[in-house]
PDB file of C-alpha atoms in Angstrom:
ATOM      1  CA  UNK M   1    -147.096 132.109-105.942  1.00 40.00           C
ATOM      2  CA  UNK M   2    -144.152 130.136-107.774  1.00 40.00           C
ATOM      3  CA  UNK M   3    -141.937 131.818-110.214  1.00 39.00           C
ATOM      4  CA  UNK M   4    -141.949 130.875-113.620  1.00 35.00           C
ATOM      5  CA  UNK M   5    -138.343 129.652-112.730  1.00 38.00           C
ATOM      6  CA  UNK M   6    -139.628 127.658-110.185  1.00 41.00           C
ATOM      7  CA  UNK M   7    -142.626 126.145-111.774  1.00 37.00           C
ATOM      8  CA  UNK M   8    -139.946 125.089-114.651  1.00 38.00           C
ATOM      9  CA  UNK M   9    -137.688 123.509-111.837  1.00 42.00           C
ATOM     10  CA  UNK M  10    -140.665 121.320-110.540  1.00 43.00           C
ATOM     11  CA  UNK M  11    -141.626 120.499-113.898  1.00 41.00           C
ATOM     12  CA  UNK M  12    -138.144 119.327-114.460  1.00 44.00           C
ATOM     13  CA  UNK M  13    -138.163 117.351-111.194  1.00 49.00           C
ATOM     14  CA  UNK M  14    -140.942 115.682-112.568  1.00 48.00           C
ATOM     15  CA  UNK M  15    -139.869 115.061-115.917  1.00 47.00           C
ATOM     16  CA  UNK M  16    -137.130 113.366-114.816  1.00 47.00           C
ATOM     17  CA  UNK M  17    -138.736 111.057-112.372  1.00 53.00           C
ATOM     18  CA  UNK M  18    -140.971 109.953-115.061  1.00 51.00           C
ATOM     19  CA  UNK M  19    -137.960 109.411-117.516  1.00 50.00           C
ATOM     20  CA  UNK M  20    -136.318 107.494-115.152  1.00 50.00           C
ATOM     21  CA  UNK M  21    -139.261 105.350-114.370  1.00 59.00           C
ATOM     22  CA  UNK M  22    -140.233 105.156-117.928  1.00 55.00           C
ATOM     23  CA  UNK M  23    -136.797 104.351-119.072  1.00 60.00           C
ATOM     24  CA  UNK M  24    -136.928 106.846-121.662  1.00 53.00           C
ATOM     25  CA  UNK M  25    -134.038 109.194-122.681  1.00 55.00           C
ATOM     26  CA  UNK M  26    -134.002 112.586-120.670  1.00 51.00           C
ATOM     27  CA  UNK M  27    -134.159 115.609-123.106  1.00 54.00           C
ATOM     28  CA  UNK M  28    -130.831 117.446-123.666  1.00 55.00           C
ATOM     29  CA  UNK M  29    -130.168 120.117-120.990  1.00 57.00           C
ATOM     30  CA  UNK M  30    -130.155 122.947-123.809  1.00 57.00           C
ATOM     31  CA  UNK M  31    -133.748 122.126-124.150  1.00 69.00           C
ATOM     32  CA  UNK M  32    -136.080 124.121-122.013  1.00 82.00           C
ATOM     33  CA  UNK M  33    -138.026 122.096-119.501  1.00 86.00           C
ATOM     34  CA  UNK M  34    -141.853 121.444-120.313  1.00 85.00           C
ATOM     35  CA  UNK M  35    -145.151 120.598-119.164  1.00 89.00           C
ATOM     36  CA  UNK M  36    -146.290 117.122-120.072  1.00 90.00           C
ATOM     37  CA  UNK M  37    -149.531 117.496-118.607  1.00 88.00           C
ATOM     38  CA  UNK M  38    -151.389 120.326-116.221  1.00 87.00           C
ATOM     39  CA  UNK M  39    -153.101 117.465-114.491  1.00 88.00           C
ATOM     40  CA  UNK M  40    -154.554 119.875-111.510  1.00 82.00           C
ATOM     41  CA  UNK M  41    -155.709 123.112-113.328  1.00 77.00           C
ATOM     42  CA  UNK M  42    -158.047 124.477-110.383  1.00 71.00           C
ATOM     43  CA  UNK M  43    -155.735 126.991-108.880  1.00 58.00           C
ATOM     44  CA  UNK M  44    -151.944 127.915-109.982  1.00 56.00           C
ATOM     45  CA  UNK M  45    -150.540 127.559-106.533  1.00 56.00           C
ATOM     46  CA  UNK M  46    -148.471 125.060-104.765  1.00 55.00           C
ATOM     47  CA  UNK M  47    -151.447 124.372-102.578  1.00 60.00           C
ATOM     48  CA  UNK M  48    -153.530 123.107-105.400  1.00 68.00           C
ATOM     49  CA  UNK M  49    -150.866 121.415-107.231  1.00 84.00           C
ATOM     50  CA  UNK M  50    -150.971 117.917-108.317  1.00 90.00           C
ATOM     51  CA  UNK M  51    -147.612 117.121-106.652  1.00 91.00           C
ATOM     52  CA  UNK M  52    -146.858 113.656-108.646  1.00 94.00           C
ATOM     53  CA  UNK M  53    -145.032 111.430-106.691  1.00 94.00           C
ATOM     54  CA  UNK M  54    -144.020 107.849-105.916  1.00 96.00           C
ATOM     55  CA  UNK M  55    -143.125 106.736-109.610  1.00 97.00           C
ATOM     56  CA  UNK M  56    -143.409 103.243-110.612  1.00 97.00           C
ATOM     57  CA  UNK M  57    -141.980 101.677-114.009  1.00 96.00           C
ATOM     58  CA  UNK M  58    -144.673  99.869-115.280  1.00 96.00           C
ATOM     59  CA  UNK M  59    -145.018  98.203-119.026  1.00 93.00           C
ATOM     60  CA  UNK M  60    -143.131 101.362-120.972  1.00 95.00           C
ATOM     61  CA  UNK M  61    -145.095 103.722-119.065  1.00 96.00           C
ATOM     62  CA  UNK M  62    -144.999 105.267-115.404  1.00 97.00           C
ATOM     63  CA  UNK M  63    -147.510 104.701-112.694  1.00 98.00           C
ATOM     64  CA  UNK M  64    -147.515 107.663-109.901  1.00 97.00           C
ATOM     65  CA  UNK M  65    -149.535 109.029-107.453  1.00 96.00           C
ATOM     66  CA  UNK M  66    -151.275 112.675-107.427  1.00 94.00           C
ATOM     67  CA  UNK M  67    -152.855 114.716-104.940  1.00 90.00           C
ATOM     68  CA  UNK M  68    -156.752 115.684-105.530  1.00 84.00           C
ATOM     69  CA  UNK M  69    -157.441 117.473-102.198  1.00 81.00           C
ATOM     70  CA  UNK M  70    -157.397 115.237 -99.109  1.00 82.00           C
ATOM     71  CA  UNK M  71    -157.555 112.407-101.376  1.00 90.00           C
ATOM     72  CA  UNK M  72    -154.781 110.576-103.630  1.00 94.00           C
ATOM     73  CA  UNK M  73    -155.393 109.333-107.498  1.00 95.00           C
ATOM     74  CA  UNK M  74    -153.368 106.929-109.441  1.00 97.00           C
ATOM     75  CA  UNK M  75    -152.219 107.935-113.034  1.00 96.00           C
ATOM     76  CA  UNK M  76    -150.260 106.568-115.372  1.00 97.00           C
ATOM     77  CA  UNK M  77    -148.047 108.402-118.227  1.00 97.00           C
ATOM     78  CA  UNK M  78    -146.149 107.614-121.373  1.00 95.00           C
ATOM     79  CA  UNK M  79    -144.403 111.026-121.284  1.00 91.00           C
ATOM     80  CA  UNK M  80    -146.984 112.182-123.922  1.00 93.00           C
ATOM     81  CA  UNK M  81    -149.841 114.874-122.800  1.00 94.00           C
ATOM     82  CA  UNK M  82    -152.611 112.481-124.289  1.00 95.00           C
ATOM     83  CA  UNK M  83    -150.867 109.456-122.677  1.00 96.00           C
ATOM     84  CA  UNK M  84    -150.850 111.074-119.262  1.00 96.00           C
ATOM     85  CA  UNK M  85    -154.054 110.095-117.630  1.00 96.00           C
ATOM     86  CA  UNK M  86    -155.876 108.789-114.534  1.00 96.00           C
ATOM     87  CA  UNK M  87    -155.850 105.071-114.380  1.00 97.00           C
ATOM     88  CA  UNK M  88    -159.296 105.235-112.496  1.00 96.00           C
ATOM     89  CA  UNK M  89    -161.834 107.303-110.883  1.00 94.00           C
ATOM     90  CA  UNK M  90    -161.192 105.641-107.582  1.00 94.00           C
ATOM     91  CA  UNK M  91    -159.631 107.661-104.787  1.00 94.00           C
ATOM     92  CA  UNK M  92    -157.631 106.883-101.788  1.00 95.00           C
ATOM     93  CA  UNK M  93    -156.854 108.338 -98.427  1.00 92.00           C
ATOM     94  CA  UNK M  94    -153.950 110.828 -98.284  1.00 88.00           C
ATOM     95  CA  UNK M  95    -152.889 110.307 -94.686  1.00 87.00           C
ATOM     96  CA  UNK M  96    -152.448 106.798 -95.368  1.00 90.00           C
ATOM     97  CA  UNK M  97    -150.445 107.128 -98.327  1.00 91.00           C
ATOM     98  CA  UNK M  98    -150.357 104.904-101.627  1.00 96.00           C
ATOM     99  CA  UNK M  99    -147.446 103.212-101.619  1.00 97.00           C
ATOM    100  CA  UNK M 100    -145.906 100.662-104.745  1.00 98.00           C
ATOM    101  CA  UNK M 101    -144.871  97.086-103.394  1.00 98.00           C
ATOM    102  CA  UNK M 102    -143.947  95.455-106.689  1.00 97.00           C
ATOM    103  CA  UNK M 103    -145.075  93.713-109.723  1.00 97.00           C
ATOM    104  CA  UNK M 104    -146.114  90.069-110.476  1.00 97.00           C
ATOM    105  CA  UNK M 105    -147.813  88.463-113.588  1.00 96.00           C
ATOM    106  CA  UNK M 106    -147.843  91.810-115.248  1.00 95.00           C
ATOM    107  CA  UNK M 107    -149.916  93.188-112.128  1.00 97.00           C
ATOM    108  CA  UNK M 108    -148.167  95.940-109.878  1.00 98.00           C
ATOM    109  CA  UNK M 109    -149.436  95.630-106.243  1.00 98.00           C
ATOM    110  CA  UNK M 110    -149.377  98.207-104.048  1.00 98.00           C
ATOM    111  CA  UNK M 111    -150.850  99.184-100.235  1.00 98.00           C
ATOM    112  CA  UNK M 112    -153.633 101.857 -99.723  1.00 96.00           C
ATOM    113  CA  UNK M 113    -156.604 102.771 -97.779  1.00 96.00           C
ATOM    114  CA  UNK M 114    -159.674 103.901 -99.752  1.00 93.00           C
ATOM    115  CA  UNK M 115    -161.935 104.472 -96.323  1.00 88.00           C
ATOM    116  CA  UNK M 116    -161.839 103.931 -92.647  1.00 81.00           C
ATOM    117  CA  UNK M 117    -163.989 100.923 -93.480  1.00 84.00           C
ATOM    118  CA  UNK M 118    -161.079  98.584 -95.241  1.00 85.00           C
ATOM    119  CA  UNK M 119    -157.861 100.447 -93.522  1.00 93.00           C
ATOM    120  CA  UNK M 120    -154.645  99.921 -95.366  1.00 97.00           C
ATOM    121  CA  UNK M 121    -154.908  96.668 -97.583  1.00 97.00           C
ATOM    122  CA  UNK M 122    -153.492  95.186-100.848  1.00 98.00           C
ATOM    123  CA  UNK M 123    -154.445  96.196-104.000  1.00 98.00           C
ATOM    124  CA  UNK M 124    -153.651  95.904-107.667  1.00 98.00           C
ATOM    125  CA  UNK M 125    -153.531  97.469-110.859  1.00 98.00           C
ATOM    126  CA  UNK M 126    -152.797  96.336-114.415  1.00 98.00           C
ATOM    127  CA  UNK M 127    -152.775 100.186-115.786  1.00 97.00           C
ATOM    128  CA  UNK M 128    -156.844 100.065-116.754  1.00 97.00           C
ATOM    129  CA  UNK M 129    -159.736 101.164-114.513  1.00 97.00           C
ATOM    130  CA  UNK M 130    -161.277  97.537-114.874  1.00 97.00           C
ATOM    131  CA  UNK M 131    -158.029  95.832-113.456  1.00 97.00           C
ATOM    132  CA  UNK M 132    -157.604  98.238-110.735  1.00 98.00           C
ATOM    133  CA  UNK M 133    -159.251  97.099-107.229  1.00 97.00           C
ATOM    134  CA  UNK M 134    -158.941  95.795-103.774  1.00 96.00           C
ATOM    135  CA  UNK M 135    -157.141  92.505-103.937  1.00 97.00           C
ATOM    136  CA  UNK M 136    -157.688  91.284-100.745  1.00 96.00           C
ATOM    137  CA  UNK M 137    -159.292  92.929 -97.348  1.00 96.00           C
ATOM    138  CA  UNK M 138    -156.346  90.687 -95.421  1.00 96.00           C
ATOM    139  CA  UNK M 139    -157.400  92.111 -91.899  1.00 95.00           C
ATOM    140  CA  UNK M 140    -161.081  92.067 -92.287  1.00 91.00           C
ATOM    141  CA  UNK M 141    -163.358  95.035 -91.548  1.00 87.00           C
ATOM    142  CA  UNK M 142    -161.719  98.666 -90.342  1.00 87.00           C
ATOM    143  CA  UNK M 143    -158.132  96.853 -89.142  1.00 91.00           C
ATOM    144  CA  UNK M 144    -155.021  97.559 -91.454  1.00 96.00           C
ATOM    145  CA  UNK M 145    -152.971  94.675 -92.952  1.00 97.00           C
ATOM    146  CA  UNK M 146    -150.109  97.422 -93.737  1.00 97.00           C
ATOM    147  CA  UNK M 147    -148.690  94.687 -96.299  1.00 98.00           C
ATOM    148  CA  UNK M 148    -145.235  95.629 -97.114  1.00 97.00           C
ATOM    149  CA  UNK M 149    -142.973  95.134 -99.908  1.00 97.00           C
ATOM    150  CA  UNK M 150    -141.607  92.014-100.919  1.00 98.00           C
ATOM    151  CA  UNK M 151    -139.970  89.453-103.526  1.00 98.00           C
ATOM    152  CA  UNK M 152    -140.880  87.593-106.608  1.00 98.00           C
ATOM    153  CA  UNK M 153    -140.312  83.877-107.044  1.00 98.00           C
ATOM    154  CA  UNK M 154    -141.598  81.837-110.119  1.00 97.00           C
ATOM    155  CA  UNK M 155    -144.664  83.984-110.506  1.00 97.00           C
ATOM    156  CA  UNK M 156    -145.415  84.645-106.859  1.00 98.00           C
ATOM    157  CA  UNK M 157    -145.017  87.645-104.796  1.00 98.00           C
ATOM    158  CA  UNK M 158    -144.176  87.244-101.015  1.00 98.00           C
ATOM    159  CA  UNK M 159    -144.545  89.920 -98.529  1.00 98.00           C
ATOM    160  CA  UNK M 160    -145.226  90.455 -94.691  1.00 98.00           C
ATOM    161  CA  UNK M 161    -148.896  91.751 -93.757  1.00 98.00           C
ATOM    162  CA  UNK M 162    -150.704  91.633 -90.338  1.00 97.00           C
ATOM    163  CA  UNK M 163    -154.378  89.788 -89.740  1.00 96.00           C
ATOM    164  CA  UNK M 164    -155.827  88.130 -86.709  1.00 93.00           C
ATOM    165  CA  UNK M 165    -152.734  86.027 -86.387  1.00 94.00           C
ATOM    166  CA  UNK M 166    -150.453  88.632 -86.140  1.00 96.00           C
ATOM    167  CA  UNK M 167    -147.976  89.754 -89.076  1.00 97.00           C
ATOM    168  CA  UNK M 168    -146.750  86.577 -91.074  1.00 97.00           C
ATOM    169  CA  UNK M 169    -145.626  85.788 -94.589  1.00 98.00           C
ATOM    170  CA  UNK M 170    -148.042  86.153 -97.266  1.00 98.00           C
ATOM    171  CA  UNK M 171    -148.136  85.259-101.093  1.00 98.00           C
ATOM    172  CA  UNK M 172    -150.089  86.465-104.181  1.00 98.00           C
ATOM    173  CA  UNK M 173    -149.813  85.750-107.639  1.00 98.00           C
ATOM    174  CA  UNK M 174    -151.964  88.732-108.308  1.00 97.00           C
ATOM    175  CA  UNK M 175    -155.473  86.983-107.635  1.00 97.00           C
ATOM    176  CA  UNK M 176    -157.685  86.888-104.899  1.00 97.00           C
ATOM    177  CA  UNK M 177    -157.841  83.111-104.620  1.00 97.00           C
ATOM    178  CA  UNK M 178    -154.112  82.975-104.784  1.00 98.00           C
ATOM    179  CA  UNK M 179    -153.694  85.594-102.006  1.00 98.00           C
ATOM    180  CA  UNK M 180    -153.354  83.881 -98.541  1.00 98.00           C
ATOM    181  CA  UNK M 181    -150.862  83.395 -95.414  1.00 98.00           C
ATOM    182  CA  UNK M 182    -147.922  81.120 -96.424  1.00 98.00           C
ATOM    183  CA  UNK M 183    -147.336  80.384 -93.007  1.00 96.00           C
ATOM    184  CA  UNK M 184    -147.846  81.373 -89.415  1.00 96.00           C
ATOM    185  CA  UNK M 185    -144.543  81.198 -88.376  1.00 96.00           C
ATOM    186  CA  UNK M 186    -145.065  82.571 -84.861  1.00 95.00           C
ATOM    187  CA  UNK M 187    -148.098  80.559 -83.668  1.00 93.00           C
ATOM    188  CA  UNK M 188    -151.450  82.321 -82.760  1.00 91.00           C
ATOM    189  CA  UNK M 189    -151.603  85.950 -82.289  1.00 91.00           C
ATOM    190  CA  UNK M 190    -147.775  86.336 -82.067  1.00 95.00           C
ATOM    191  CA  UNK M 191    -146.064  88.106 -84.839  1.00 96.00           C
ATOM    192  CA  UNK M 192    -142.977  86.790 -86.751  1.00 95.00           C
ATOM    193  CA  UNK M 193    -142.830  90.007 -88.780  1.00 96.00           C
ATOM    194  CA  UNK M 194    -141.191  89.158 -91.800  1.00 97.00           C
ATOM    195  CA  UNK M 195    -138.657  91.645 -92.937  1.00 95.00           C
ATOM    196  CA  UNK M 196    -136.879  92.624 -96.380  1.00 96.00           C
ATOM    197  CA  UNK M 197    -137.749  89.617 -98.334  1.00 97.00           C
ATOM    198  CA  UNK M 198    -135.249  88.983-101.127  1.00 98.00           C
ATOM    199  CA  UNK M 199    -134.877  86.437-103.906  1.00 98.00           C
ATOM    200  CA  UNK M 200    -131.626  84.212-103.845  1.00 98.00           C
ATOM    201  CA  UNK M 201    -130.782  80.993-104.734  1.00 96.00           C
ATOM    202  CA  UNK M 202    -134.425  79.776-105.975  1.00 97.00           C
ATOM    203  CA  UNK M 203    -135.906  81.139-102.515  1.00 98.00           C
ATOM    204  CA  UNK M 204    -136.815  84.335-100.860  1.00 98.00           C
ATOM    205  CA  UNK M 205    -134.891  85.061 -97.889  1.00 98.00           C
ATOM    206  CA  UNK M 206    -136.336  86.955 -95.028  1.00 98.00           C
ATOM    207  CA  UNK M 207    -135.786  87.960 -91.645  1.00 96.00           C
ATOM    208  CA  UNK M 208    -138.156  87.008 -88.859  1.00 96.00           C
ATOM    209  CA  UNK M 209    -138.643  86.050 -85.348  1.00 91.00           C
ATOM    210  CA  UNK M 210    -135.222  86.971 -84.406  1.00 90.00           C
ATOM    211  CA  UNK M 211    -133.604  84.878 -87.513  1.00 95.00           C
ATOM    212  CA  UNK M 212    -132.759  84.297 -90.917  1.00 97.00           C
ATOM    213  CA  UNK M 213    -135.600  82.278 -92.897  1.00 97.00           C
ATOM    214  CA  UNK M 214    -136.095  81.306 -96.366  1.00 98.00           C
ATOM    215  CA  UNK M 215    -139.127  79.959 -98.457  1.00 98.00           C
ATOM    216  CA  UNK M 216    -139.363  77.714-101.484  1.00 98.00           C
ATOM    217  CA  UNK M 217    -142.533  78.597-101.982  1.00 97.00           C
ATOM    218  CA  UNK M 218    -144.336  76.067 -99.835  1.00 98.00           C
ATOM    219  CA  UNK M 219    -145.178  76.206 -95.961  1.00 97.00           C
ATOM    220  CA  UNK M 220    -143.033  72.832 -95.362  1.00 97.00           C
ATOM    221  CA  UNK M 221    -140.210  74.721 -97.317  1.00 98.00           C
ATOM    222  CA  UNK M 222    -140.343  77.779 -95.125  1.00 98.00           C
ATOM    223  CA  UNK M 223    -137.671  77.373 -92.677  1.00 97.00           C
ATOM    224  CA  UNK M 224    -135.305  78.966 -90.367  1.00 96.00           C
ATOM    225  CA  UNK M 225    -131.746  79.181 -92.128  1.00 96.00           C
ATOM    226  CA  UNK M 226    -129.608  80.798 -89.213  1.00 95.00           C
ATOM    227  CA  UNK M 227    -131.376  81.264 -85.548  1.00 94.00           C
ATOM    228  CA  UNK M 228    -130.526  83.635 -82.906  1.00 91.00           C
ATOM    229  CA  UNK M 229    -129.651  86.453 -85.173  1.00 93.00           C
ATOM    230  CA  UNK M 230    -132.118  89.555 -85.951  1.00 94.00           C
ATOM    231  CA  UNK M 231    -131.842  89.608 -89.717  1.00 95.00           C
ATOM    232  CA  UNK M 232    -132.121  92.297 -92.240  1.00 95.00           C
ATOM    233  CA  UNK M 233    -131.577  91.053 -95.970  1.00 96.00           C
ATOM    234  CA  UNK M 234    -130.057  93.944 -98.018  1.00 96.00           C
ATOM    235  CA  UNK M 235    -128.300  92.668-101.801  1.00 97.00           C
ATOM    236  CA  UNK M 236    -127.255  89.612-103.421  1.00 97.00           C
ATOM    237  CA  UNK M 237    -123.600  89.868-105.209  1.00 97.00           C
ATOM    238  CA  UNK M 238    -122.549  86.977-106.980  1.00 96.00           C
ATOM    239  CA  UNK M 239    -123.631  83.759-104.961  1.00 97.00           C
ATOM    240  CA  UNK M 240    -123.405  85.774-101.990  1.00 97.00           C
ATOM    241  CA  UNK M 241    -126.607  87.155-100.082  1.00 98.00           C
ATOM    242  CA  UNK M 242    -125.524  89.965 -97.539  1.00 97.00           C
ATOM    243  CA  UNK M 243    -127.499  91.101 -94.516  1.00 96.00           C
ATOM    244  CA  UNK M 244    -127.484  92.982 -91.766  1.00 96.00           C
ATOM    245  CA  UNK M 245    -127.583  90.860 -88.378  1.00 95.00           C
ATOM    246  CA  UNK M 246    -127.818  91.988 -84.937  1.00 94.00           C
ATOM    247  CA  UNK M 247    -125.855  89.608 -82.356  1.00 88.00           C
ATOM    248  CA  UNK M 248    -126.361  90.696 -78.712  1.00 84.00           C
ATOM    249  CA  UNK M 249    -122.567  90.379 -78.124  1.00 86.00           C
ATOM    250  CA  UNK M 250    -121.358  92.208 -81.306  1.00 88.00           C
ATOM    251  CA  UNK M 251    -124.275  94.544 -82.176  1.00 94.00           C
ATOM    252  CA  UNK M 252    -125.398  94.905 -85.737  1.00 95.00           C
ATOM    253  CA  UNK M 253    -122.907  93.963 -88.399  1.00 96.00           C
ATOM    254  CA  UNK M 254    -122.404  92.624 -91.868  1.00 97.00           C
ATOM    255  CA  UNK M 255    -123.158  89.232 -92.581  1.00 97.00           C
ATOM    256  CA  UNK M 256    -123.458  86.790 -95.423  1.00 97.00           C
ATOM    257  CA  UNK M 257    -124.730  83.592 -96.171  1.00 97.00           C
ATOM    258  CA  UNK M 258    -123.960  81.224 -99.486  1.00 97.00           C
ATOM    259  CA  UNK M 259    -127.232  79.392 -98.676  1.00 94.00           C
ATOM    260  CA  UNK M 260    -125.285  76.552 -97.186  1.00 94.00           C
ATOM    261  CA  UNK M 261    -123.226  78.181 -94.372  1.00 96.00           C
ATOM    262  CA  UNK M 262    -123.642  81.647 -92.914  1.00 96.00           C
ATOM    263  CA  UNK M 263    -120.827  83.839 -91.413  1.00 96.00           C
ATOM    264  CA  UNK M 264    -120.222  87.505 -89.965  1.00 96.00           C
ATOM    265  CA  UNK M 265    -118.166  89.312 -92.585  1.00 96.00           C
ATOM    266  CA  UNK M 266    -116.472  91.445 -90.115  1.00 95.00           C
ATOM    267  CA  UNK M 267    -116.919  93.318 -86.930  1.00 95.00           C
ATOM    268  CA  UNK M 268    -116.562  96.862 -88.267  1.00 96.00           C
ATOM    269  CA  UNK M 269    -117.239  98.376 -85.005  1.00 95.00           C
ATOM    270  CA  UNK M 270    -115.697  96.113 -82.548  1.00 93.00           C
ATOM    271  CA  UNK M 271    -117.183  94.759 -79.491  1.00 91.00           C
ATOM    272  CA  UNK M 272    -120.832  95.444 -78.275  1.00 91.00           C
ATOM    273  CA  UNK M 273    -121.265  98.309 -80.841  1.00 92.00           C
ATOM    274  CA  UNK M 274    -123.000  98.356 -84.081  1.00 95.00           C
ATOM    275  CA  UNK M 275    -121.741  99.518 -87.398  1.00 95.00           C
ATOM    276  CA  UNK M 276    -125.298  99.485 -89.369  1.00 93.00           C
ATOM    277  CA  UNK M 277    -128.753 100.425 -89.036  1.00 89.00           C
ATOM    278  CA  UNK M 278    -131.459  98.196 -90.399  1.00 85.00           C
ATOM    279  CA  UNK M 279    -132.597 100.880 -92.624  1.00 81.00           C
ATOM    280  CA  UNK M 280    -129.209 101.715 -94.195  1.00 86.00           C
ATOM    281  CA  UNK M 281    -128.766 101.161 -97.722  1.00 87.00           C
ATOM    282  CA  UNK M 282    -126.679  98.297 -99.283  1.00 94.00           C
ATOM    283  CA  UNK M 283    -126.142  97.911-103.314  1.00 95.00           C
ATOM    284  CA  UNK M 284    -124.359  95.425-105.398  1.00 94.00           C
ATOM    285  CA  UNK M 285    -122.091  97.717-107.647  1.00 93.00           C
ATOM    286  CA  UNK M 286    -119.585  96.308-109.969  1.00 93.00           C
ATOM    287  CA  UNK M 287    -119.399  92.922-108.369  1.00 95.00           C
ATOM    288  CA  UNK M 288    -119.154  94.489-104.969  1.00 96.00           C
ATOM    289  CA  UNK M 289    -121.477  95.502-101.938  1.00 97.00           C
ATOM    290  CA  UNK M 290    -121.566  99.073-101.323  1.00 96.00           C
ATOM    291  CA  UNK M 291    -122.621 100.300 -97.838  1.00 96.00           C
ATOM    292  CA  UNK M 292    -122.769 102.442 -95.044  1.00 94.00           C
ATOM    293  CA  UNK M 293    -121.100 101.675 -91.743  1.00 95.00           C
ATOM    294  CA  UNK M 294    -119.653 103.252 -88.539  1.00 96.00           C
ATOM    295  CA  UNK M 295    -116.684 102.019 -87.465  1.00 96.00           C
ATOM    296  CA  UNK M 296    -116.955 103.841 -84.350  1.00 95.00           C
ATOM    297  CA  UNK M 297    -113.851 106.144 -85.059  1.00 95.00           C
ATOM    298  CA  UNK M 298    -114.493 107.748 -88.719  1.00 95.00           C
ATOM    299  CA  UNK M 299    -118.298 108.300 -88.176  1.00 95.00           C
ATOM    300  CA  UNK M 300    -120.615 106.662 -90.814  1.00 94.00           C
ATOM    301  CA  UNK M 301    -118.958 106.295 -94.188  1.00 96.00           C
ATOM    302  CA  UNK M 302    -118.880 104.562 -97.527  1.00 96.00           C
ATOM    303  CA  UNK M 303    -117.420 101.016 -97.195  1.00 96.00           C
ATOM    304  CA  UNK M 304    -116.810  98.260-100.045  1.00 94.00           C
TER     305      UNK M 304
END
């Protein structure tokens, strides 16, 4: 059984995550950590704990996921006991975790599976029970569409999902009728596999089918920007979009585009070696890009 100190540390971690998600000041270090709400009161041990996780800031509160046996539930908190409640009685399959994707038009989008009958599909919530439901069964029946996090442009959220046409670019405005495949980039059952959408220059840029693509929200305006380069958009700094590009001759390196021209910033690991991996983090900080890279000599370190 966890000690009192272990419980305090665990609750402090949850409180910190909640505070960061809500944007509320964290209590001073001199103040003892406190329990906001005992969600799971069944058995006081780690096995039966609610284990709050996957916090998402929404409307001055925090949405999060709790464990309930073999299922997961969606909760919301304003950092008060009375304001920490289950959003809905709906439960989702735990071994196919509920994951928040993003927000559009006062609606939070997430992927989850309520049962093997529907698979992992696109859900929505506005923080109320009535406003929490399956938005669209994209891959109808027991198949999974596995919708991925995307980017918002002009009140529409763009993301990758899979149906009988393969994994392609989809869009939603938070309504069922406004949720549909934007373009079948790789015609037929082949997949273009849109990756890492990011908003830039009044468009959403993303990697697809071995190239860098962008969309203005229309099918005809969904076009390839730079072909022949497996691309993973990462961050916008000023008027430049930085992305990781994998060139068969030069490996995976840092690339950039201003919307009209595209270039490799530097061959950090000279030759065919790669300096970056597609899942490596890159962020804007103080007008510069911070990222991890391996030049083949010093190992993976922080670069600017």
